[in-house]
Short mmCIF file of C-alpha atoms in Angstrom, two decimals:
data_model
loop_
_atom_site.label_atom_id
_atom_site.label_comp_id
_atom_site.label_asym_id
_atom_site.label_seq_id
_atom_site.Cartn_x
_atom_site.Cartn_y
_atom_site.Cartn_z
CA UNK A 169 -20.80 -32.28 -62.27
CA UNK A 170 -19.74 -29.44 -64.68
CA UNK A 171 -17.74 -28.99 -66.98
CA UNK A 172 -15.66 -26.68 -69.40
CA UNK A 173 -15.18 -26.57 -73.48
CA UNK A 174 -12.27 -25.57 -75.27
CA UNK A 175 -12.67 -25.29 -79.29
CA UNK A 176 -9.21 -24.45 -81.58
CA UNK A 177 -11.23 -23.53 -84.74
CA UNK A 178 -8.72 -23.42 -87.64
CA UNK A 179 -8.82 -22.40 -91.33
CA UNK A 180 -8.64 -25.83 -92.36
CA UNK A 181 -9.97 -27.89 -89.19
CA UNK A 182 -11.77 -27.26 -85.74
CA UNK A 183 -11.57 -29.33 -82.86
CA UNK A 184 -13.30 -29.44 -79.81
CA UNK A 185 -12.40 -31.15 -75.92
CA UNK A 186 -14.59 -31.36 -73.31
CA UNK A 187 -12.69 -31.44 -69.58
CA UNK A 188 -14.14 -31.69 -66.31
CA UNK A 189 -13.01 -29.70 -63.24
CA UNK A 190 -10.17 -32.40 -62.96
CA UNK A 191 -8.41 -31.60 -65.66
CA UNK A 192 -10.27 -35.10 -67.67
CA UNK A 193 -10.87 -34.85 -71.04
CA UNK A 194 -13.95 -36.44 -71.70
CA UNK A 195 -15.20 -36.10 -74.96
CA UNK A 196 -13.90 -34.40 -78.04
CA UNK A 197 -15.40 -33.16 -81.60
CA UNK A 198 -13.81 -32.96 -85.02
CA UNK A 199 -15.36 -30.56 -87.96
CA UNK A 200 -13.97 -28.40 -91.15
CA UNK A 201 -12.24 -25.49 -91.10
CA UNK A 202 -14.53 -22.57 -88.97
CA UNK A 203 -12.69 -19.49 -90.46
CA UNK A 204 -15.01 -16.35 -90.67
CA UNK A 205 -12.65 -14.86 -93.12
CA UNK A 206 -12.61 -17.81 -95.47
CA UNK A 207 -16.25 -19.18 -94.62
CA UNK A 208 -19.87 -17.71 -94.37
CA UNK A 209 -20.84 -16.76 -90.81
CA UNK A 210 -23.40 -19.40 -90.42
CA UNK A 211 -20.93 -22.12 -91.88
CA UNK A 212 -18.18 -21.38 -89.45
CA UNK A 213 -20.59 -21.00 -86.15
CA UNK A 214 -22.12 -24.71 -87.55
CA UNK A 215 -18.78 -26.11 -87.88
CA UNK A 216 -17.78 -25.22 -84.50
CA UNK A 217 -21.23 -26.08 -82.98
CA UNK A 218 -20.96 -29.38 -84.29
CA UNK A 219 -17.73 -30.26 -82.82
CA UNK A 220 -19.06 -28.87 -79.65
CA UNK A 221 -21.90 -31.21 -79.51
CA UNK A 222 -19.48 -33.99 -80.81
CA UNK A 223 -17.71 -33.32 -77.61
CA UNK A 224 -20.40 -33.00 -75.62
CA UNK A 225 -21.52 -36.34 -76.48
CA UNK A 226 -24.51 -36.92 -73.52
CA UNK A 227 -23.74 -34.36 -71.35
CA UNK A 228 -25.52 -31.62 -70.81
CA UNK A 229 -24.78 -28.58 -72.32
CA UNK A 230 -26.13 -26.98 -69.81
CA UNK A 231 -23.67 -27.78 -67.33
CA UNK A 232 -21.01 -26.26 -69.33
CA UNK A 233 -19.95 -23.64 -67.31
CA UNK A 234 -16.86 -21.61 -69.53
CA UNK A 235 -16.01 -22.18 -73.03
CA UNK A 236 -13.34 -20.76 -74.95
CA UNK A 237 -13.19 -20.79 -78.70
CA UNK A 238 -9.76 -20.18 -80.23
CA UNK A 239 -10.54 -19.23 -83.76
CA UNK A 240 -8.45 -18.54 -86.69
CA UNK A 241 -10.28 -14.93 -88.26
CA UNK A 242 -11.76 -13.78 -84.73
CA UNK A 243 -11.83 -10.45 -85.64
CA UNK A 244 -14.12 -10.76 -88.00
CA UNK A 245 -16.54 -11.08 -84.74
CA UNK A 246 -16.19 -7.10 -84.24
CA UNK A 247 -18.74 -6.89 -87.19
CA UNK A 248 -22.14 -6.97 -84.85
CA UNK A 249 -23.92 -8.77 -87.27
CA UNK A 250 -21.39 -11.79 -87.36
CA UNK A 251 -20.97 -12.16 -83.81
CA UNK A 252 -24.51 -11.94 -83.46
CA UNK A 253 -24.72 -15.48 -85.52
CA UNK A 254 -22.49 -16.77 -83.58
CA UNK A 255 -24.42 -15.55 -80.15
CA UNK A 256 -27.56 -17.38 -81.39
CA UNK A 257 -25.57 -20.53 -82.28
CA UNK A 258 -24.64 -20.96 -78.75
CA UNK A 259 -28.02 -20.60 -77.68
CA UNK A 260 -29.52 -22.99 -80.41
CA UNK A 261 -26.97 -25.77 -78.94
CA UNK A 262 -27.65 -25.66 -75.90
CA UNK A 263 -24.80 -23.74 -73.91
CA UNK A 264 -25.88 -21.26 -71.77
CA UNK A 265 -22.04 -20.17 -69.98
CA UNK A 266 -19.62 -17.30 -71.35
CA UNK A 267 -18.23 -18.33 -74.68
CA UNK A 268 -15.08 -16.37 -75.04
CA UNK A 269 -14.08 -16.01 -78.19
CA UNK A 270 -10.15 -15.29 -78.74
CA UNK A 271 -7.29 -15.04 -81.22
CA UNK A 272 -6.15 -18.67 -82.27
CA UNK A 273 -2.39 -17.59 -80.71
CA UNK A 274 -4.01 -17.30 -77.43
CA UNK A 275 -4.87 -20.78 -77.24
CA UNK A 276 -1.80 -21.85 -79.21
CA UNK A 277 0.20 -20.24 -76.67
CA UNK A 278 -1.56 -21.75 -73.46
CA UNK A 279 -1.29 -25.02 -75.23
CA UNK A 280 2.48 -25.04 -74.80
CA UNK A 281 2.99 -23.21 -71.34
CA UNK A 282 1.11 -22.33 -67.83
CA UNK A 283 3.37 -19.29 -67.96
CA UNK A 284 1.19 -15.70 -68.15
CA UNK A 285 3.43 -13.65 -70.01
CA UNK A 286 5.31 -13.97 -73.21
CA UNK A 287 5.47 -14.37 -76.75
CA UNK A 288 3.89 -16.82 -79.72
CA UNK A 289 4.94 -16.82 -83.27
CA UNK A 290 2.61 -18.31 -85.55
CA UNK A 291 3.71 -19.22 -89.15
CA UNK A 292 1.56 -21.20 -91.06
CA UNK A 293 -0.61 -20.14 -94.04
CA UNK A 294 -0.02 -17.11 -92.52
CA UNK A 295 1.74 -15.35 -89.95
CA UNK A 296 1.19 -13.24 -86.97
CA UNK A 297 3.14 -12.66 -83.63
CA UNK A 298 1.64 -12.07 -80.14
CA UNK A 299 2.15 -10.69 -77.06
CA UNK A 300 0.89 -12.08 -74.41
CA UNK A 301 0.37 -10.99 -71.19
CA UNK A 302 -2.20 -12.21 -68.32
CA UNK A 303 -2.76 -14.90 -71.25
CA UNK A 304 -4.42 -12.51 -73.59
CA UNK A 305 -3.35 -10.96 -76.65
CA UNK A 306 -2.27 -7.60 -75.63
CA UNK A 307 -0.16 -7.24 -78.68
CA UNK A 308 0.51 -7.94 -82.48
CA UNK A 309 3.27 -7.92 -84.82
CA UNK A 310 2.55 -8.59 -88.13
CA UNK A 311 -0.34 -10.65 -89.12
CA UNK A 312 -1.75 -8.35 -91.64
CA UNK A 313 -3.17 -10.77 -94.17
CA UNK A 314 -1.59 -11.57 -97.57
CA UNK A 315 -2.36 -8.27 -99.15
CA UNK A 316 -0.44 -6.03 -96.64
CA UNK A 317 2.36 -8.47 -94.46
CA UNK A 318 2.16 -12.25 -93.85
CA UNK A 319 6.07 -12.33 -94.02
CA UNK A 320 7.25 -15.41 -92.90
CA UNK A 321 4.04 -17.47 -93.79
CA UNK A 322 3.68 -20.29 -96.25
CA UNK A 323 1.75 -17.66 -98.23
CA UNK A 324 4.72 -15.66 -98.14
CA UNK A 325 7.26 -17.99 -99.13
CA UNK A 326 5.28 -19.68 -101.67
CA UNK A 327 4.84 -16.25 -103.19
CA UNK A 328 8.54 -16.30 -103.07
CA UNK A 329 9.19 -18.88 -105.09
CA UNK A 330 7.14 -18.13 -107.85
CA UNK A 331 8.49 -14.94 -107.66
CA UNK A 332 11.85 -16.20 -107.95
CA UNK A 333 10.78 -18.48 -111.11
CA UNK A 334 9.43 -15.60 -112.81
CA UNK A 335 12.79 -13.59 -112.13
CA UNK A 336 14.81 -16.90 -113.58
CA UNK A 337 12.45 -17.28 -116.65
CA UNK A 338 12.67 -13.53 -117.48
CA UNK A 339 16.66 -13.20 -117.24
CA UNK A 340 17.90 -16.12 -118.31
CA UNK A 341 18.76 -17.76 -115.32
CA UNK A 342 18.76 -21.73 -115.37
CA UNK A 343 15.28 -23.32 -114.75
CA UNK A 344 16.63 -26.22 -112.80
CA UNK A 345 15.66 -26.87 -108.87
CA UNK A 346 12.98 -24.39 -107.62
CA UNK A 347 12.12 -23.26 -111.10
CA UNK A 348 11.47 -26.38 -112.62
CA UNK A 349 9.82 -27.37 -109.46
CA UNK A 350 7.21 -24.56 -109.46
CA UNK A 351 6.61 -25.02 -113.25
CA UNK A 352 6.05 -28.50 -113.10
CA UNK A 353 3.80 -27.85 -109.91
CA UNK A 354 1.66 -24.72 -111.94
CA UNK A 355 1.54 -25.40 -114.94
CA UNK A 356 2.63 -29.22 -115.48
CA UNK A 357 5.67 -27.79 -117.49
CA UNK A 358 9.29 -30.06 -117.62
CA UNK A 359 12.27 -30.02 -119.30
CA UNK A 360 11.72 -26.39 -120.74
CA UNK A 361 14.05 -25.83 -123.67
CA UNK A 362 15.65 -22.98 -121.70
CA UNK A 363 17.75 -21.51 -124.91
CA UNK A 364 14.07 -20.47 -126.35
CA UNK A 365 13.25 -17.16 -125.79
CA UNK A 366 9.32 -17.40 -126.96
CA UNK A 367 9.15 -20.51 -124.30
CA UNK A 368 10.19 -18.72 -121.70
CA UNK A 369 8.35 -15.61 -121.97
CA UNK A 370 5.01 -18.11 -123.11
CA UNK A 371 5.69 -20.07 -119.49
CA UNK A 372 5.99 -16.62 -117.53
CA UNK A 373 2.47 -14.94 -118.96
CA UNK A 374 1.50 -18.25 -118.04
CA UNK A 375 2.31 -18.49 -114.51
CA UNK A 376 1.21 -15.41 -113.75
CA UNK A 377 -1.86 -16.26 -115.22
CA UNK A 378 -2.45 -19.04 -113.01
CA UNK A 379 -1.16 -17.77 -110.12
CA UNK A 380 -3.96 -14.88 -110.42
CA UNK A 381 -6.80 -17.28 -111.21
CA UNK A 382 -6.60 -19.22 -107.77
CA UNK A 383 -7.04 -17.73 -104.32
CA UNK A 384 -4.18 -15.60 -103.23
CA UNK A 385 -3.34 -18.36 -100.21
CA UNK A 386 -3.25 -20.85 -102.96
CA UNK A 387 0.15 -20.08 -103.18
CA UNK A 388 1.11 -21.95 -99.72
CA UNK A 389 1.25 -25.03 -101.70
CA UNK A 390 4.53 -23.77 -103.17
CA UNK A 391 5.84 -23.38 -99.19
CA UNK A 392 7.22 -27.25 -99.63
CA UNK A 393 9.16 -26.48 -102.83
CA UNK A 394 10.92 -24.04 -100.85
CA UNK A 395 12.00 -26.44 -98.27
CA UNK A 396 12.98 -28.95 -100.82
CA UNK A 397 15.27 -26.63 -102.61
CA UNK A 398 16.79 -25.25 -99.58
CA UNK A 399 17.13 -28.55 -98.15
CA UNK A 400 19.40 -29.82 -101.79
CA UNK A 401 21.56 -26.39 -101.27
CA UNK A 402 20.46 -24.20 -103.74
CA UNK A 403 20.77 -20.02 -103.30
CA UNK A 404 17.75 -18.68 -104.19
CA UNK A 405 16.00 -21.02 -102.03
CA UNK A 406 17.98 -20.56 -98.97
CA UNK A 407 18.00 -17.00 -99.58
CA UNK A 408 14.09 -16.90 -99.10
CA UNK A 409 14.58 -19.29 -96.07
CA UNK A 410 16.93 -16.71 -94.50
CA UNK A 411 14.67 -13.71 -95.27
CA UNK A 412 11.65 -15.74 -93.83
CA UNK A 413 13.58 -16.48 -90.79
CA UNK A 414 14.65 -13.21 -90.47
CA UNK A 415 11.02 -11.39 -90.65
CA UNK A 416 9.76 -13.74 -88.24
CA UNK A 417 12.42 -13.67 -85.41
CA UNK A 418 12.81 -9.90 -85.82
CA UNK A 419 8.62 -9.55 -85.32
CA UNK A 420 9.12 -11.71 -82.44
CA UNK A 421 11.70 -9.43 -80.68
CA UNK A 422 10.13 -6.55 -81.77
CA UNK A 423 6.85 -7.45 -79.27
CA UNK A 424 8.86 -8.30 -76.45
CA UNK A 425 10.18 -5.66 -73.87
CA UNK A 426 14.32 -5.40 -73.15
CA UNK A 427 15.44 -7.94 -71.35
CA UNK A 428 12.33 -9.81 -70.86
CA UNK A 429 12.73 -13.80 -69.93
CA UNK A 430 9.64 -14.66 -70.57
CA UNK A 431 8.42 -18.01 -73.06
CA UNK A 432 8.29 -17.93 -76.69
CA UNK A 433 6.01 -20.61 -78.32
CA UNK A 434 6.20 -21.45 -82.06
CA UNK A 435 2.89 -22.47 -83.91
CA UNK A 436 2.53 -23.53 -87.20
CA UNK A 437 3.91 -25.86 -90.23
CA UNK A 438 6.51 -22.84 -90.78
CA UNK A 439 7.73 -23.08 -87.77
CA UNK A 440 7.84 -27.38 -87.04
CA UNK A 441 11.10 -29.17 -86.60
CA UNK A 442 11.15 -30.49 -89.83
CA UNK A 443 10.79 -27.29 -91.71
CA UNK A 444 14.79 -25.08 -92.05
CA UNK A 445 12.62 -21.87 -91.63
CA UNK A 446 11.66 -23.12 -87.98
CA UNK A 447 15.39 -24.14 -87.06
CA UNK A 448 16.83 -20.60 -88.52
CA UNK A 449 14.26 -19.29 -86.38
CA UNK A 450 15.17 -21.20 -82.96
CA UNK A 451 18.80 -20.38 -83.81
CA UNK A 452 18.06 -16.74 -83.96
CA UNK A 453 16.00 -17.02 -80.65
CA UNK A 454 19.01 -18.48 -79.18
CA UNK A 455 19.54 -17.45 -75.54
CA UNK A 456 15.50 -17.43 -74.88
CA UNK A 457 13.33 -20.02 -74.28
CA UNK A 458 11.48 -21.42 -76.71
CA UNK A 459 8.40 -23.87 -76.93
CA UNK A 460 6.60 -25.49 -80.08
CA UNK A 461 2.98 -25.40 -79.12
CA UNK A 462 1.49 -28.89 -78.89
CA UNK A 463 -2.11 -29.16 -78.93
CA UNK A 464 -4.29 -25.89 -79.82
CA UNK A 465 -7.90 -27.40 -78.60
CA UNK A 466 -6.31 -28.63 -74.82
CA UNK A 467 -4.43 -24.82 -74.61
CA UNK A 468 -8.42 -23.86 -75.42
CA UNK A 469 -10.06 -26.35 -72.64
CA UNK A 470 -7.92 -25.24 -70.15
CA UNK A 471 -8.56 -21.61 -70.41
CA UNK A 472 -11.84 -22.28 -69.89
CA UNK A 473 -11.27 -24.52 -66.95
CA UNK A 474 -9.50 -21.40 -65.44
CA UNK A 475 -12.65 -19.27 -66.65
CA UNK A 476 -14.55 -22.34 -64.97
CA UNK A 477 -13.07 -23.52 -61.91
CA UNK A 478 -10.24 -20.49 -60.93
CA UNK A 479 -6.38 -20.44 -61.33
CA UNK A 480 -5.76 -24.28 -59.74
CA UNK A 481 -7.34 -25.71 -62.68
CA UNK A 482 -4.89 -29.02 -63.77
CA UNK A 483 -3.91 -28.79 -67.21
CA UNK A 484 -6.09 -31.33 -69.47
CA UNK A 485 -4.77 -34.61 -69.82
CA UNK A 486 -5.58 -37.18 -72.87
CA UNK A 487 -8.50 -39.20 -72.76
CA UNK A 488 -7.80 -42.42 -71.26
CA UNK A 489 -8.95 -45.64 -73.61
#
């Protein structure tokens, strides 16, 4: 028997799924985020590793014959050096198939349609739209990191909102709703006597202060705030709900040719049902249609059961109990 491996290695999380030729997933692996951007080389090719051989279980390694490895950071693998790490890591568990390493919205996309063509969005902590075509990335759109785009992201729109506190503390503005939210969130600041002009300036320096001390996508946690305050009707929320909507569906047309019919799949906490940035999105996709990706790690497993066992490949299935 042989089998294939499909990894989605996130910032925050990697899975793994083993799946056998009939589309049977028969083991699966759990380990920490397996970023190459946010983690040492060596930590992210363990992490993965080890939800690889958590999948593996007692099969043989060796009769692993594709794996795919959707990972958050991948280019970070065009350094030699790095992807040499990742080459010996491979070898030191065991596997001795192609491991095909690809962009996270490769396997988000497969995840959520067969289809060979079309589009992903992904908005989480941050953002980045694909084309796809012959289920590879042929294409980007945004997805330039926090310093230089991100729009759309939970980065992005936490950003926002401390932006928009520091605009409310420094002209006057009331400090009620988002404000008061992101103060009380920072800096552990309520009821602010908002008629004191030393207070207010003393809460700005500080905000900015601790919004510089943490790690630029530190901010995400402010994404929720944003929701909230949107969510109760206030302006300058919705107003940063709209422009994130905006950046995202405009990206998204942007990488897709005129008149093209092809799927567009959603990824990301952005972009989920729950979240008004997702349905502003959807609404502005109207007309197209559009997918919410399911499962990264099966979208993963069965692009390597196509690598393994050829276009017929079934989908993976759950494992049954």
């Amino acid at each position: 028997m042989s089998f294939a491996v499909g990894v989605d290695a996130g910032g925050t999380s990697t899975r793994a799924a083993l799946v056998d030729a009939t589309g049977a997933v028969l083991g699966t692996g759990r380990g920490d985020g397996a970023n190459p951007n946010a983690h040492a080389p060596e930590v992210a090719a363990d992490r993965i590793a080890g939800a690889i051989t958590a999948a593996l279980g007692a099969h043989d390694p060796g009769a692993v014959r594709a794996c795919v490895v959707g990972m958050a950071g991948v280019s970070k693998l065009s350094d030699q050096g790095v992807a040499a790490v990742f080459t010996a890591t491979w070898a030191r568990i065991g596997l001795t198939c192609p491991v095909r390493t690809v962009a996270d919205a490769e396997v988000a996309y497969a995840s959520a349609t067969p289809a060979p063509d079309g589009t992903v969005v992904v908005a989480g902590t941050g953002s980045i739209v694909g084309r796809i075509r012959k289920r590879r990335l042929a294409g980007t759109t945004g997805g330039y990191g926090w310093l230089l785009g991100d729009e759309g992201s939970a980065f992005w729109l936490g950003r926002e909102a401390v932006r928009s506190t520091l605009e409310a503390l420094g002209r006057g503005r009331p400090l009620d709703g988002l404000p008061s939210a992101v103060l009380t969130a920072a800096l552990g600041l309520s009821g602010l006597d908002v008629r004191d002009d030393d207070a207010r300036l003393a809460a700005s320096r500080a905000l900015i202060t601790a919004a510089n001390a943490e790690a630029p996508v530190r901010l995400a946690r402010f994404a929720p705030l944003v929701s909230a305050a949107h969510d109760a009707g206030e302006p300058a929320a919705r107003e940063i709900v709209d422009r994130a909507a905006g950046f995202l569906a405009e990206n998204a047309l942007a990488a897709r040719e005129p008149g093209e019919s092809t799927p567009v799949v959603l990824v990301g906490s952005v972009l989920g049902g729950a979240s008004p940035v997702g349905e502003l999105v959807r609404r502005r996709l109207a007309g197209l249609e559009v997918l919410t990706s399911s499962d990264g790690v099966l979208g993963a497993a069965w692009l390597a059961a196509v690598d393994a066992f050829g276009e017929g490949a079934p989908r993976p299935r759950p494992e049954r109990d």
